[in-house]
Amino acid sequence: MEVYGLLGKSLKHSFSKKYFEEKFRSNKIDCRYENFELESASELHALLKSEPNLKGLNVTIPYKTAIMAHLDEISPEAKEIGAVNTIKIVNGKTIGHNTDWIGFRDSIKPFLALGMEKALVLGTGGASKAVEYALKPLGIEVLYVSRTATGSNCFSYQDINSNAIGFIKLIVNTTPIGMFPEIVDCPNIPYEAITPQHLLYDLIYNPAETEFLKKGKEQGAITVNGHSMLKIQAERSWEIWNKE
Ligand code: NAP
């Protein structure tokens, strides 16, 4: 039986196992999906030996970047983003891909409107790079907001005043702030400047409505959570494992 799975450190609350087990059940697909908790990305090789029927892996926090050094090949997209969330295994050879950017692009597209030529992206981790990779070809310039990073397109939270929020209509949260169980937290931006012309997108999917989205909604903004992104990236992983 073919085996698929998720690589990470602490996977008790992860989405992928439930999602794929349900997919296998409802489509009568005779495969297994397991969680593989590793202490370090270098344990991948031992895992491949112990699971010879492994055909594909999803990768989650904290290994999306660290796993890259342990793969035989990396797709151009994953290389540019600097993160792998999908591994295809063919005759023992490991090929890294990134499907987060496709999940983000396809889930945000229906909500984009005129006047969204710039985006404020909160956080500068792996997910933020997938967001930038998706937005660039759509003609949307990314301006990062970070606690520490610097650079011409990167601002501190103190720089983000009401004027900046008034000027930039698309705000994407790629930080883990507000994620379960810390659900009362939210990124520190002036929410009072948000208008019904704004789109607030949170990559977090648990809770379904973060404090960030709640505050945006109170100002009349359109709000989108990370649930569709998650489903789309999972389906794209399945395609990579099976159709290419
Ligand atoms: P990450 O690398 O751990 O964190 C992203 C960035 O957030 C960090 O680089 C940091 O940027 C900022 N940050 C972290 N902790 C913070 C804090 N306490 N206060 C303020 N800023 C903080 O995570 P990631 O892999 O990029 O993922 C980010 C989020 O996206 C997670 O919640 C993850 O679950 C979610 N995600 C969702 C999907 C989906 O399909 N829906 C896919 C991928 C990721 P600075 O140091 O520059 O401030």
GROMACS .gro file of N, CA and C and ligand atoms in nm, residues 61 64 100 123-127 146-148 174-177 179 203-205 226 229-230 233, ligand 1:
model
  117
   61ILE      N    1   0.587   2.335   0.978
   61ILE     CA    2   0.673   2.401   1.076
   61ILE      C    3   0.738   2.298   1.167
   64LYS      N    4   1.021   2.349   0.690
   64LYS     CA    5   1.001   2.383   0.548
   64LYS      C    6   1.130   2.431   0.481
  100ASP      N    7   0.228   2.603  -0.135
  100ASP     CA    8   0.163   2.708  -0.054
  100ASP      C    9   0.129   2.829  -0.141
  123GLY      N   10   0.501   3.999   0.869
  123GLY     CA   11   0.586   3.882   0.893
  123GLY      C   12   0.675   3.854   0.773
  124THR      N   13   0.792   3.797   0.800
  124THR     CA   14   0.890   3.774   0.692
  124THR      C   15   0.939   3.629   0.690
  125GLY      N   16   0.857   3.535   0.735
  125GLY     CA   17   0.897   3.394   0.735
  125GLY      C   18   0.871   3.327   0.601
  126GLY      N   19   0.880   3.193   0.599
  126GLY     CA   20   0.865   3.117   0.475
  126GLY      C   21   0.732   3.143   0.407
  127ALA      N   22   0.624   3.153   0.484
  127ALA     CA   23   0.492   3.173   0.423
  127ALA      C   24   0.484   3.308   0.353
  146SER      N   25   0.785   4.399   0.970
  146SER     CA   26   0.863   4.304   1.049
  146SER      C   27   0.902   4.364   1.183
  147ARG      N   28   0.923   4.275   1.282
  147ARG     CA   29   0.973   4.322   1.412
  147ARG      C   30   1.119   4.360   1.403
  148THR      N   31   1.192   4.297   1.311
  148THR     CA   32   1.338   4.317   1.310
  148THR      C   33   1.399   4.339   1.172
  174THR      N   34   0.091   3.698   0.776
  174THR     CA   35   0.164   3.570   0.766
  174THR      C   36   0.238   3.540   0.898
  175THR      N   37   0.205   3.614   1.004
  175THR     CA   38   0.264   3.583   1.134
  175THR      C   39   0.173   3.480   1.205
  176PRO      N   40   0.226   3.411   1.306
  176PRO     CA   41   0.137   3.319   1.381
  176PRO      C   42   0.056   3.391   1.489
  177ILE      N   43   0.058   3.524   1.493
  177ILE     CA   44  -0.013   3.596   1.600
  177ILE      C   45  -0.164   3.576   1.586
  179MET      N   46  -0.311   3.279   1.645
  179MET     CA   47  -0.338   3.137   1.622
  179MET      C   48  -0.377   3.070   1.755
  203LEU      N   49  -0.344   3.401   0.697
  203LEU     CA   50  -0.307   3.263   0.662
  203LEU      C   51  -0.349   3.164   0.769
  204ILE      N   52  -0.377   3.215   0.889
  204ILE     CA   53  -0.421   3.127   0.999
  204ILE      C   54  -0.561   3.073   0.967
  205TYR      N   55  -0.585   2.945   1.001
  205TYR     CA   56  -0.718   2.885   0.979
  205TYR      C   57  -0.780   2.836   1.110
  226GLY      N   58  -0.726   3.129   0.619
  226GLY     CA   59  -0.635   3.043   0.545
  226GLY      C   60  -0.690   2.905   0.510
  229MET      N   61  -0.677   2.813   0.132
  229MET     CA   62  -0.535   2.799   0.095
  229MET      C   63  -0.484   2.660   0.134
  230LEU      N   64  -0.523   2.620   0.253
  230LEU     CA   65  -0.479   2.492   0.307
  230LEU      C   66  -0.530   2.375   0.220
  233GLN      N   67  -0.355   2.386  -0.133
  233GLN     CA   68  -0.216   2.338  -0.133
  233GLN      C   69  -0.210   2.186  -0.114
  245NAP     P1   70   0.720   3.147   1.086
  245NAP     O1   71   0.836   3.145   0.992
  245NAP     O2   72   0.732   3.082   1.217
  245NAP     O3   73   0.673   3.298   1.118
  245NAP     C1   74   0.646   3.393   1.020
  245NAP     C2   75   0.694   3.531   1.062
  245NAP     O4   76   0.604   3.589   1.156
  245NAP     C3   77   0.828   3.536   1.132
  245NAP     O5   78   0.931   3.526   1.039
  245NAP     C4   79   0.822   3.671   1.202
  245NAP     O6   80   0.859   3.777   1.112
  245NAP     C5   81   0.673   3.684   1.235
  245NAP     N1   82   0.647   3.651   1.376
  245NAP     C6   83   0.666   3.531   1.439
  245NAP     N2   84   0.628   3.539   1.567
  245NAP     C7   85   0.586   3.665   1.587
  245NAP     C8   86   0.538   3.737   1.701
  245NAP     N3   87   0.524   3.679   1.819
  245NAP     N4   88   0.506   3.867   1.684
  245NAP     C9   89   0.519   3.929   1.564
  245NAP     N5   90   0.564   3.866   1.454
  245NAP    C10   91   0.597   3.738   1.466
  245NAP     O7   92   0.594   3.081   1.016
  245NAP     P2   93   0.556   3.056   0.861
  245NAP     O8   94   0.596   2.919   0.824
  245NAP     O9   95   0.600   3.169   0.776
  245NAP    O10   96   0.395   3.054   0.876
  245NAP    C11   97   0.329   3.167   0.924
  245NAP    C12   98   0.182   3.141   0.951
  245NAP    O11   99   0.115   3.103   0.832
  245NAP    C13  100   0.156   3.028   1.054
  245NAP    O12  101   0.049   3.067   1.135
  245NAP    C14  102   0.116   2.911   0.965
  245NAP    O13  103   0.030   2.820   1.033
  245NAP    C15  104   0.042   2.983   0.853
  245NAP     N6  105   0.041   2.908   0.727
  245NAP    C16  106  -0.079   2.878   0.675
  245NAP    C17  107  -0.085   2.810   0.555
  245NAP    C18  108  -0.219   2.775   0.497
  245NAP    O14  109  -0.225   2.691   0.407
  245NAP     N7  110  -0.325   2.839   0.539
  245NAP    C19  111   0.031   2.774   0.488
  245NAP    C20  112   0.154   2.811   0.544
  245NAP    C21  113   0.157   2.878   0.664
  245NAP     P3  114   0.950   3.900   1.166
  245NAP    O15  115   1.059   3.836   1.248
  245NAP    O16  116   1.000   3.963   1.041
  245NAP    O17  117   0.862   3.987   1.248
   0.00000   0.00000   0.00000
